[in-house]
Amino acid sequence: MIEIAASTALCLLMLSFVATAMRGRLAVSAAVYLGCAVSCFALALVGVWTLATQAGASAMRVPVGLPWLGAHLRLDALSAAFLTLLGTGGAAASVYAIGYGRHEHEPHRVLPFYPGFLAAMTLVLLADDAFTFLLSWEVMSLLSWALVLTHHREEENRTAGYLYLVMAGFGTMVLLLAFGLMAGAGGAYDFAAMREVARSPALAALVLALMMVGAGSKAGLMPLHVWLPVAHPAAPSHVSALMSGVMTKVALYGFVRVAFDLLGPVAWWMSVPVVVVGAVTAVMGILFANVDGDGKRVLAYSTIENIGVIFTALGLALAFRANEMAGLAALALTAGLVHAMNHMMFKSLLFMVAGAVLNATGQRDLDGLGGLIHRMPKTAFLALVGVTAIAALPPLNGFVSEWMLFQAVLQSPNLPQPGLQFLVPAAGGLLALAAALAAACFVRFYGVVFLGRPRSDAAREAGETDRWSLTAMGALALLCVLAGIVPGVLIDLVAPAVELAVGAGLPLQAGNSWFTLIPVAEGRSSYSGFLVMVFIAVSGGAAAWLVHRLGSRRLRRAPAWDCGLPNADPVTQYGSGSFAQPIRRVMAPVLAARETVTMPPPGDRAAARLAARTEDLAWTRVYMPIIAFVGAAATRFNALQFLTIRRYLSLVFGSLILLLTGLTIWN
Amino acid sequence: MHGLDFDIAHLLAGSLVLVSFMMIYQDRIYSLLNTFALQAVLLALAVAWQAWIQGAHHLYASAALALVFKGTIVPWALHRIVQRLGIHREVEVVTGVVPTMLAGMGLVALSILLMLQLTESAENALAREDLAFALSVILLGMLMMVTRRNAVTQVVGFMSLENGLILAAAGAQGMPLVVEISVAFSVLIAMIVIGVFLFRIRERFDSVDLESLDEFRGERR
């Protein structure tokens, strides 16, 4: 199996070169994306097959990379689970791009990097030694950076690209440290040898912290998230879908691989920072999503929230595993993995919707949209599925994974440590808040974009998107529904991966009647998405039937919401800022929200202005001082550029002597 | 290892360090070049002796390289450069000879302390001593580069630093010949480049004092 996966990655790499060589030809774009879609589909099949047949790990060594050592690749259940995710998300984004790519003005800025980006992510998942892992990771970062810079003529995007590059470089450097520490004195650089190295608890904790920083900066953990809401939206929409839906999951994979597989046992207290950071990230991410006015940035902030949710699940799994409660650890980890899968589905779907809206209207600003349900009915329906799923409403898939996570949270009284007994329910409270805010956020998103009246001419003249895009979005929406009503299939699918990570899997869900989900025991809790769907369909259908039966059939048209003052201007509608206002006011200290009212003096007929702004405290309190410090230090050290030759030599000589003296004393 | 073998190797390596000190002490360029040639000859002897006691025949080639290139060609070329450029015959120093000598002693003490500590586990006493001496020669070469103003003397410092590297390599037992040959060639090429460079500096500024370069770049001292 690994051979198929590796050769598919190679195919993708080849596609990159083909795309570079064939630039300028018209049909190239569609052909490249079709090739990517087929390759990704193959990857997904490999992943599903490996998981479903519970085939053991298969490994191979490719004689490229470091001389004499080569690159070690390995496909086990954990890689397979994420490979399935990557394949599905990649295939959907590629099919979408066949249609979306036609609108691209400069396709040669996307085409060469896109297949390579997919290949690099595949290789991260398949890597079985630190060198291959870090190399693929860095290639993934660089290629996605190139994709972020597709529309490099806009100043905003260049800034985003620069910020992304800095953060990605920082993250890889931290990962390098983490793997260096894990390798130990023996220099065990392949994963098999790393598993054997014995580590002190302090060292393991340090590695875990470094992994949280390194992988967390790519996934978007607070406060390392600052690049994500600017870089993800800057890329073309199918790439945004990949970055948000898939690349953050590849970062998660890195964390899971190290924390659950390579690192060996981890002390219980190390789960505390993971849970806390995860829960805080979830709430902060969705708060920012609630107040932001840019459609794609809202989605990117929501990605941060979901990553926070998944990290909380991983932290819980670590806590349960440290206390040898394998069954509950499996529950938490399953919730995390299934949520990762679900997030890939609905977030990719929503980014595609945003892309379709962007193509149809040229607007990313929520306040320039509105009323699109009439102009783009199919997209609007698919978007409705997406927002329902991401708002975690039953019977869709977002509910399943969050429900399972809360089941795990509710088991926290079983933990022996009092600290965790208090902390986990508190984190659960934060997660519940995040879930409610997510619902609010996507009501706002959907309401402002698709409902009401158009707020701009562009929105008034929008048309339905193309068939390829609709196919991709439809497939993802279907997956959302299926994963919601028969979640057992997905849970059984990731069970081998969970078993590999925590030593136990959830009980097999396939035999339960009515596709019911029973994570712990039948007496405790169960959920059947299928029955909920049947109930919603029956009750909804009955209500509709009753309304139509009892109500008058006469069509009446009357002005809505005019409150006695008919005003045709769509600006008077409830807008994105209006939706955000209550949350912005309540959460003002956290969001650093300020409102300034400018009233013209009496007699002046100028308009009064209300300006509301929020800022990211992580940016102003953490990053700005660092940037200022680096700037000041750079100015100070600038003098070093203008020394005489002899002074340079003296500098080198002096530092050598200093180091040698240090070594002598230290010995 | 015989006591005599060890003593002779020790003597040769030690005299390299001694010659390094002599180089610091020279105040005429010609005598500096002659001292440098002497150091190269001593290096050739030391390497040849290592070849003899280790039975490593490829080291004879290294010794021959040292003798031919650094013992004859390089000093001869530098002599010619100095003659043709009509460079000041005096060595222009930054600090006085005495502080430099004192600093050099400190460096030797440092390298011996460091090397004897670091290689405590090594059984081969000769390699330990050799490494300590080699590091001393390297550091003294650097010291010379740092404390001299004239480009020619800096070149000599660089070459003497490289002597230390070869001494370390010869003592380390098992450095492949190809590495040594490439080092020797790179030194030769560095020599050519620096020679050309010297001519260019001279053409432009009528001096090979590096400070003219600095003045040209508009800097204060």
Coordinates of C-alpha atoms in Angstrom, one line a residue, chain A residues 87-588:
Chain A
G87 CA -7.3 12.6 -0.2
T88 CA -10.9 13.5 0.3
G89 CA -10.2 17.2 0.9
G90 CA -7.7 17.3 -1.9
A91 CA -10.0 15.6 -4.4
A92 CA -12.9 17.9 -3.6
A93 CA -10.7 21.0 -3.8
S94 CA -9.2 19.8 -7.1
V95 CA -12.6 19.1 -8.7
Y96 CA -13.8 22.5 -7.5
A97 CA -10.6 24.1 -9.0
I98 CA -11.4 22.8 -12.5
G99 CA -14.3 25.2 -12.5
Y100 CA -12.9 27.9 -10.2
G101 CA -9.5 27.9 -11.9
R102 CA -11.0 29.3 -15.1
H103 CA -11.5 32.6 -13.4
E104 CA -7.9 32.8 -12.4
H105 CA -6.1 35.6 -14.3
E106 CA -2.7 34.2 -13.8
P107 CA -3.1 30.4 -13.6
H108 CA 0.7 29.8 -13.8
R109 CA 1.0 31.4 -10.4
V110 CA -1.1 28.6 -8.9
L111 CA -0.7 25.5 -11.1
P112 CA 3.0 24.6 -10.5
F113 CA 2.6 24.9 -6.8
Y114 CA -0.7 23.2 -6.2
P115 CA 0.2 19.6 -7.0
G116 CA 3.5 19.9 -5.2
F117 CA 1.7 21.2 -2.1
L118 CA -0.5 18.1 -2.1
A119 CA 2.5 15.9 -2.6
A120 CA 4.4 17.5 0.2
M121 CA 1.4 17.1 2.6
T122 CA 1.2 13.4 1.6
L123 CA 4.9 13.0 2.3
V124 CA 4.6 14.5 5.7
L125 CA 1.9 11.9 6.5
L126 CA 4.1 9.1 5.1
A127 CA 7.4 10.2 6.6
D128 CA 9.0 7.7 8.9
D129 CA 12.2 9.6 9.8
A130 CA 12.8 13.1 11.1
F131 CA 14.6 14.3 8.1
T132 CA 11.9 13.3 5.6
F133 CA 9.2 14.7 7.9
L134 CA 10.9 18.1 8.4
L135 CA 11.8 18.4 4.7
S136 CA 8.3 17.6 3.5
W137 CA 6.9 19.9 6.2
E138 CA 9.1 22.8 5.0
V139 CA 8.3 22.1 1.4
M140 CA 4.6 22.1 2.4
S141 CA 5.1 25.5 4.1
L142 CA 7.0 27.0 1.2
L143 CA 4.6 25.9 -1.5
S144 CA 1.6 27.1 0.4
W145 CA 3.5 30.4 0.9
A146 CA 3.9 30.6 -2.8
L147 CA 0.1 29.9 -3.2
V148 CA -0.7 32.6 -0.6
L149 CA 1.2 35.0 -2.8
T150 CA -0.8 34.2 -5.9
H151 CA -2.4 37.6 -6.0
H152 CA 0.8 39.3 -4.9
R153 CA -0.1 42.7 -6.5
E154 CA -2.3 43.5 -3.5
E155 CA -0.3 45.0 -0.7
E156 CA -2.4 43.1 1.9
N157 CA -1.5 39.7 0.4
R158 CA 2.2 40.5 0.4
T159 CA 2.1 41.4 4.1
A160 CA 0.2 38.2 4.7
G161 CA 2.7 36.2 2.8
Y162 CA 5.6 37.7 4.7
L163 CA 4.0 37.1 8.1
Y164 CA 3.2 33.5 7.0
L165 CA 6.8 32.9 5.9
V166 CA 8.2 34.2 9.2
M167 CA 5.8 32.1 11.3
A168 CA 6.3 29.0 9.2
G169 CA 10.1 29.3 9.5
F170 CA 9.7 29.8 13.2
G171 CA 7.5 26.7 13.5
T172 CA 9.8 24.5 11.5
M173 CA 12.8 25.6 13.7
V174 CA 10.9 24.7 16.8
L175 CA 10.0 21.3 15.3
L176 CA 13.6 20.8 14.5
L177 CA 14.5 21.3 18.1
A178 CA 11.7 19.0 19.2
F179 CA 12.9 16.2 16.9
G180 CA 16.5 16.9 18.0
L181 CA 15.6 16.4 21.6
M182 CA 13.6 13.3 20.8
A183 CA 16.5 11.8 18.9
G184 CA 18.5 11.9 22.2
A185 CA 22.2 11.5 22.4
G186 CA 22.2 8.5 20.1
G187 CA 21.0 10.5 17.2
A188 CA 18.1 8.2 16.5
Y189 CA 16.7 10.0 13.5
D190 CA 14.2 7.5 12.2
F191 CA 10.9 7.1 14.0
A192 CA 11.4 3.4 14.8
A193 CA 14.5 4.2 16.7
M194 CA 12.9 7.3 18.4
R195 CA 10.2 5.1 19.9
E196 CA 12.9 3.1 21.7
V197 CA 14.7 6.0 23.3
A198 CA 14.0 6.3 27.0
R199 CA 13.3 9.9 28.1
S200 CA 13.0 11.6 31.5
P201 CA 9.5 13.1 32.2
A202 CA 11.0 16.6 32.0
L203 CA 12.4 16.0 28.6
A204 CA 9.2 14.5 27.3
A205 CA 7.3 17.5 28.6
L206 CA 9.8 19.8 26.9
V207 CA 9.3 17.9 23.6
L208 CA 5.6 18.1 23.9
A209 CA 5.7 21.8 24.6
L210 CA 7.9 22.3 21.6
M211 CA 5.6 20.3 19.5
M212 CA 2.7 22.4 20.6
V213 CA 4.5 25.5 19.5
G214 CA 5.8 24.0 16.3
A215 CA 2.8 22.1 15.1
G216 CA 0.4 24.6 16.8
S217 CA 1.8 27.5 14.9
K218 CA 0.9 25.8 11.7
A219 CA -2.5 24.6 13.0
G220 CA -3.3 28.0 14.4
L221 CA -3.2 27.7 18.2
M222 CA -3.4 30.9 20.2
P223 CA -1.3 33.0 20.4
L224 CA 0.5 31.6 17.3
H225 CA -2.5 32.0 15.1
V226 CA -1.9 35.6 13.9
W227 CA -0.8 34.6 10.4
L228 CA -3.7 32.2 9.8
P229 CA -6.6 34.7 9.4
V230 CA -4.6 36.8 6.9
A231 CA -2.8 34.1 5.0
H232 CA -5.6 31.5 4.5
P233 CA -8.0 34.0 2.9
A234 CA -5.3 35.6 0.7
A235 CA -4.9 32.4 -1.3
P236 CA -7.3 31.4 -4.1
S237 CA -10.4 29.8 -2.6
H238 CA -9.6 26.2 -3.4
V239 CA -6.2 26.7 -1.8
S240 CA -7.8 28.3 1.2
A241 CA -10.0 25.3 1.4
L242 CA -6.9 23.0 1.3
M243 CA -5.0 25.1 3.8
S244 CA -7.9 25.4 6.3
G245 CA -9.4 22.0 5.7
V246 CA -6.3 19.9 5.2
M247 CA -3.0 21.6 6.0
T248 CA -4.0 22.4 9.6
K249 CA -4.9 18.7 9.9
V250 CA -1.4 17.7 8.7
A251 CA -0.1 19.9 11.5
L252 CA -2.4 18.1 13.9
Y253 CA -1.0 14.8 12.5
G254 CA 2.5 15.9 13.5
F255 CA 1.3 16.6 17.0
V256 CA -0.6 13.4 17.3
R257 CA 2.2 11.3 15.9
V258 CA 4.7 12.7 18.4
A259 CA 2.5 13.0 21.5
F260 CA 0.8 9.6 21.1
D261 CA 3.2 7.5 19.2
L262 CA 6.9 8.6 19.3
L263 CA 7.1 10.2 22.7
G264 CA 5.9 7.3 24.8
P265 CA 4.2 7.8 28.1
V266 CA 3.6 11.5 29.0
A267 CA 2.8 12.7 32.6
W268 CA -0.8 13.7 33.3
W269 CA 0.1 17.3 34.0
M270 CA 1.3 17.8 30.5
S271 CA -2.3 17.4 29.3
V272 CA -3.2 20.6 31.2
P273 CA -1.6 23.1 28.9
V274 CA -3.0 21.3 25.9
V275 CA -6.5 21.4 27.2
V276 CA -6.2 25.0 28.4
V277 CA -4.7 26.3 25.2
G278 CA -7.2 24.3 23.1
A279 CA -10.2 25.6 25.0
V280 CA -9.0 29.2 25.0
T281 CA -8.2 29.0 21.3
A282 CA -11.6 27.7 20.6
V283 CA -13.4 30.6 22.3
M284 CA -11.0 33.3 21.1
G285 CA -11.1 32.1 17.5
I286 CA -14.8 32.1 17.3
L287 CA -15.1 35.4 19.0
F288 CA -12.9 37.0 16.3
A289 CA -15.0 35.2 13.7
N290 CA -18.1 36.8 15.1
V291 CA -16.8 40.3 14.8
D292 CA -14.9 40.2 11.6
G293 CA -16.4 41.7 8.4
D294 CA -14.6 39.7 5.8
G295 CA -16.2 36.5 4.7
K296 CA -13.1 34.4 4.1
R297 CA -11.5 35.7 7.3
V298 CA -14.6 34.7 9.3
L299 CA -14.0 31.2 8.0
A300 CA -10.3 31.3 8.8
Y301 CA -11.0 32.4 12.4
S302 CA -13.6 29.6 12.6
T303 CA -10.8 27.2 11.6
I304 CA -8.8 28.4 14.7
E305 CA -11.8 27.6 16.8
N306 CA -12.1 24.1 15.4
I307 CA -8.4 23.5 15.9
G308 CA -8.9 24.6 19.5
V309 CA -11.7 22.1 19.9
I310 CA -9.6 19.3 18.4
F311 CA -6.6 20.2 20.6
T312 CA -8.9 20.1 23.7
A313 CA -9.9 16.6 22.6
L314 CA -6.3 15.6 22.2
G315 CA -5.4 17.0 25.7
L316 CA -8.2 15.0 27.2
A317 CA -7.0 11.9 25.5
L318 CA -3.5 12.5 26.9
A319 CA -5.0 13.0 30.4
F320 CA -7.0 9.8 30.2
R321 CA -4.1 7.8 28.7
A322 CA -1.7 9.0 31.4
N323 CA -4.2 7.6 34.0
E324 CA -4.4 4.3 32.0
M325 CA -8.1 4.8 31.1
A326 CA -7.6 3.6 27.6
G327 CA -11.3 3.4 26.8
L328 CA -12.0 7.0 27.6
A329 CA -8.8 8.1 26.0
A330 CA -10.1 6.4 22.9
L331 CA -13.3 8.3 23.2
A332 CA -11.6 11.6 23.4
L333 CA -9.1 10.9 20.6
T334 CA -11.9 9.5 18.4
A335 CA -13.8 12.7 19.0
G336 CA -10.7 14.7 18.0
L337 CA -10.0 12.7 14.8
V338 CA -13.6 12.6 13.7
H339 CA -13.9 16.3 14.3
A340 CA -10.8 16.8 12.2
M341 CA -12.5 14.8 9.4
N342 CA -15.7 16.7 9.8
H343 CA -13.9 20.0 9.9
M344 CA -12.2 19.1 6.6
M345 CA -15.6 18.5 5.0
F346 CA -17.5 21.5 6.1
K347 CA -14.7 24.0 6.2
S348 CA -13.6 23.1 2.7
L349 CA -17.3 23.3 1.6
L350 CA -17.6 26.8 3.1
F351 CA -14.4 28.1 1.6
M352 CA -15.6 26.8 -1.7
V353 CA -18.9 28.7 -1.2
A354 CA -16.9 31.8 -0.3
G355 CA -15.0 31.3 -3.5
A356 CA -18.1 30.9 -5.6
V357 CA -19.5 34.0 -4.0
L358 CA -16.3 35.8 -4.6
N359 CA -16.3 34.8 -8.3
A360 CA -19.9 35.8 -8.7
T361 CA -19.7 39.2 -7.0
G362 CA -16.0 40.1 -6.5
Q363 CA -16.9 40.7 -2.9
R364 CA -15.2 39.3 0.2
D365 CA -16.7 42.0 2.4
L366 CA -19.9 40.7 4.1
D367 CA -21.5 44.1 3.9
G368 CA -21.3 44.1 0.1
L369 CA -23.4 40.9 -0.2
G370 CA -26.9 39.8 0.6
G371 CA -29.8 38.2 -1.1
L372 CA -27.7 35.6 -2.9
I373 CA -30.2 32.9 -2.2
H374 CA -32.2 34.1 -5.2
R375 CA -29.2 34.5 -7.5
M376 CA -27.3 31.4 -6.5
P377 CA -29.9 29.0 -5.1
K378 CA -27.9 25.9 -5.4
T379 CA -24.8 27.4 -3.8
A380 CA -27.1 28.8 -1.1
F381 CA -28.5 25.4 -0.4
L382 CA -25.1 23.8 -0.2
A383 CA -23.9 26.6 2.0
L384 CA -26.9 26.0 4.3
V385 CA -25.7 22.4 4.8
G386 CA -22.2 23.6 5.5
V387 CA -23.2 26.2 8.1
T388 CA -25.6 23.8 9.8
A389 CA -22.8 21.3 10.1
I390 CA -20.2 23.8 11.4
A391 CA -22.7 25.2 13.9
A392 CA -22.9 21.7 15.2
L393 CA -26.6 21.2 14.7
P394 CA -28.0 17.7 14.6
P395 CA -28.4 15.6 12.4
L396 CA -25.2 16.8 10.7
N397 CA -21.7 15.7 11.3
G398 CA -20.4 18.7 13.4
F399 CA -22.8 17.7 16.1
V400 CA -21.6 14.1 16.3
S401 CA -18.0 14.9 17.0
E402 CA -18.7 17.7 19.5
W403 CA -21.2 15.5 21.2
M404 CA -18.6 12.8 21.6
L405 CA -16.2 15.3 22.9
F406 CA -18.7 16.4 25.5
Q407 CA -19.2 12.8 26.5
A408 CA -15.5 12.6 27.1
V409 CA -15.6 15.9 29.1
L410 CA -18.5 14.4 31.2
Q411 CA -16.3 11.5 32.1
S412 CA -13.7 13.7 33.7
P413 CA -14.9 13.0 37.3
N414 CA -13.3 9.6 36.8
L415 CA -9.9 11.2 36.6
P416 CA -7.9 10.7 39.8
Q417 CA -6.3 14.2 39.8
P418 CA -8.4 16.9 41.5
G419 CA -6.8 19.5 39.3
L420 CA -8.1 17.8 36.2
Q421 CA -11.4 17.2 37.8
F422 CA -11.9 21.0 38.0
L423 CA -10.1 21.9 34.9
V424 CA -11.8 19.7 32.4
P425 CA -15.4 20.7 33.1
A426 CA -14.2 24.3 33.0
A427 CA -12.7 23.7 29.6
G428 CA -16.0 21.9 28.7
G429 CA -17.8 25.1 29.6
L430 CA -15.5 27.1 27.3
L431 CA -16.2 24.6 24.5
A432 CA -19.9 25.0 25.0
L433 CA -19.5 28.7 24.8
A434 CA -17.5 28.3 21.7
A435 CA -20.2 26.0 20.2
A436 CA -22.9 28.6 20.9
L437 CA -20.8 31.4 19.5
A438 CA -20.1 29.3 16.4
A439 CA -23.8 29.0 15.9
A440 CA -24.2 32.7 16.2
C441 CA -21.3 33.3 13.9
F442 CA -22.7 31.2 11.1
V443 CA -26.2 32.5 11.5
R444 CA -24.6 35.9 10.8
F445 CA -22.5 34.6 8.0
Y446 CA -25.4 32.9 6.2
G447 CA -27.9 35.6 7.0
V448 CA -25.8 38.5 5.7
V449 CA -24.5 36.7 2.6
F450 CA -27.5 34.8 1.4
L451 CA -30.6 36.4 2.9
G452 CA -32.0 39.9 2.9
R453 CA -31.6 42.2 -0.1
P454 CA -28.4 42.7 -2.1
R455 CA -26.2 45.4 -0.6
S456 CA -24.2 46.1 -3.8
D457 CA -24.7 46.1 -7.5
A458 CA -22.4 43.2 -7.8
A459 CA -24.5 41.2 -5.5
R460 CA -27.6 42.2 -7.4
E461 CA -26.2 40.9 -10.7
A462 CA -24.6 37.7 -9.4
G463 CA -25.1 34.4 -11.2
E464 CA -25.0 30.7 -10.2
T465 CA -21.5 29.2 -10.1
D466 CA -20.2 26.6 -12.6
R467 CA -21.0 22.9 -12.6
W468 CA -17.6 21.6 -11.5
S469 CA -17.7 23.8 -8.4
L470 CA -21.2 22.7 -7.6
T471 CA -20.2 19.0 -8.0
A472 CA -17.4 19.4 -5.5
M473 CA -19.5 21.3 -3.0
G474 CA -22.3 18.9 -3.4
A475 CA -20.0 15.9 -2.8
L476 CA -18.8 17.6 0.4
A477 CA -22.3 18.5 1.5
L478 CA -23.3 14.9 1.0
L479 CA -20.4 13.7 3.0
C480 CA -21.4 16.1 5.8
V481 CA -24.9 14.6 5.8
L482 CA -23.8 11.0 5.6
A483 CA -21.2 11.5 8.4
G484 CA -24.0 13.0 10.4
I485 CA -26.6 10.3 10.1
V486 CA -24.3 7.2 9.9
P487 CA -21.4 8.4 12.1
G488 CA -20.6 4.8 13.1
V489 CA -19.0 4.2 9.7
L490 CA -16.5 7.1 10.2
I491 CA -15.9 6.1 13.8
D492 CA -15.2 2.5 12.9
L493 CA -13.0 3.7 10.2
V494 CA -10.7 5.7 12.4
A495 CA -10.8 3.0 15.2
P496 CA -7.5 1.3 14.1
A497 CA -5.7 4.7 14.2
V498 CA -7.1 5.4 17.7
E499 CA -6.0 1.9 18.8
L500 CA -2.5 2.6 17.6
A501 CA -2.4 5.8 19.5
V502 CA -3.9 5.0 22.9
G503 CA -3.9 1.2 22.8
A504 CA -7.7 0.8 22.7
G505 CA -10.5 1.6 20.3
L506 CA -14.1 2.5 20.8
P507 CA -16.5 -0.5 20.7
L508 CA -17.5 -1.4 17.2
Q509 CA -20.4 0.8 16.1
A510 CA -21.4 -1.2 13.0
G511 CA -23.8 -3.6 14.8
N512 CA -25.9 -1.0 16.6
S513 CA -29.5 -0.7 15.6
W514 CA -30.7 2.5 13.9
F515 CA -27.1 3.6 13.3
T516 CA -27.0 4.5 17.0
L517 CA -23.7 5.8 18.4
I518 CA -22.9 4.2 21.8
P519 CA -19.4 5.5 22.8
V520 CA -19.2 4.1 26.4
A521 CA -22.2 2.0 27.4
E522 CA -25.8 1.9 26.3
G523 CA -27.0 2.9 29.7
R524 CA -25.0 6.1 29.8
S525 CA -25.5 7.9 26.5
S526 CA -26.4 7.2 23.0
Y527 CA -27.2 9.2 19.9
S528 CA -28.7 8.3 16.6
G529 CA -28.3 10.9 13.9
F530 CA -30.4 8.7 11.7
L531 CA -33.4 8.8 14.1
V532 CA -32.9 12.6 14.6
M533 CA -33.0 13.1 10.9
V534 CA -36.1 10.9 10.5
F535 CA -37.7 12.9 13.3
I536 CA -36.8 16.3 11.7
A537 CA -37.9 15.1 8.3
V538 CA -41.2 13.8 9.6
S539 CA -42.0 16.7 11.9
G540 CA -40.8 19.3 9.4
G541 CA -42.7 17.7 6.6
A542 CA -45.9 17.4 8.7
A543 CA -45.6 21.1 9.8
A544 CA -45.1 22.2 6.2
W545 CA -48.1 20.1 5.1
L546 CA -50.2 21.5 7.9
V547 CA -49.2 25.1 7.1
H548 CA -50.0 24.6 3.4
R549 CA -53.2 22.7 4.3
L550 CA -54.6 25.1 6.8
G551 CA -53.1 28.4 5.5
S552 CA -54.5 30.5 2.7
R553 CA -53.3 29.8 -0.8
R554 CA -53.7 33.4 -1.9
L555 CA -50.3 35.0 -2.7
R556 CA -49.8 38.3 -1.1
R557 CA -46.9 40.7 -1.6
A558 CA -46.3 43.3 1.0
P559 CA -43.3 45.3 2.1
A560 CA -41.4 43.5 4.9
W561 CA -39.8 45.2 7.8
D562 CA -40.7 48.7 6.8
C563 CA -42.1 49.6 10.2
G564 CA -44.2 52.4 8.8
L565 CA -41.2 54.0 7.1
P566 CA -40.7 52.4 3.7
N567 CA -37.1 52.8 2.8
A568 CA -35.8 51.0 -0.2
D569 CA -32.1 51.3 0.6
P570 CA -30.6 47.9 1.4
V571 CA -28.1 49.6 3.7
T572 CA -30.9 49.9 6.3
Q573 CA -30.8 46.1 6.7
Y574 CA -29.3 44.4 9.6
G575 CA -25.7 44.0 8.5
S576 CA -22.6 42.1 9.6
G577 CA -21.7 44.8 12.1
S578 CA -25.2 44.8 13.6
F579 CA -25.1 41.1 14.1
A580 CA -21.7 41.4 15.8
Q581 CA -22.6 44.3 18.0
P582 CA -24.0 42.4 21.1
I583 CA -21.0 40.1 21.2
R584 CA -18.6 42.9 20.6
R585 CA -20.0 44.8 23.5
V586 CA -20.2 41.9 25.9
M587 CA -16.7 40.7 25.1
A588 CA -15.2 44.2 24.8

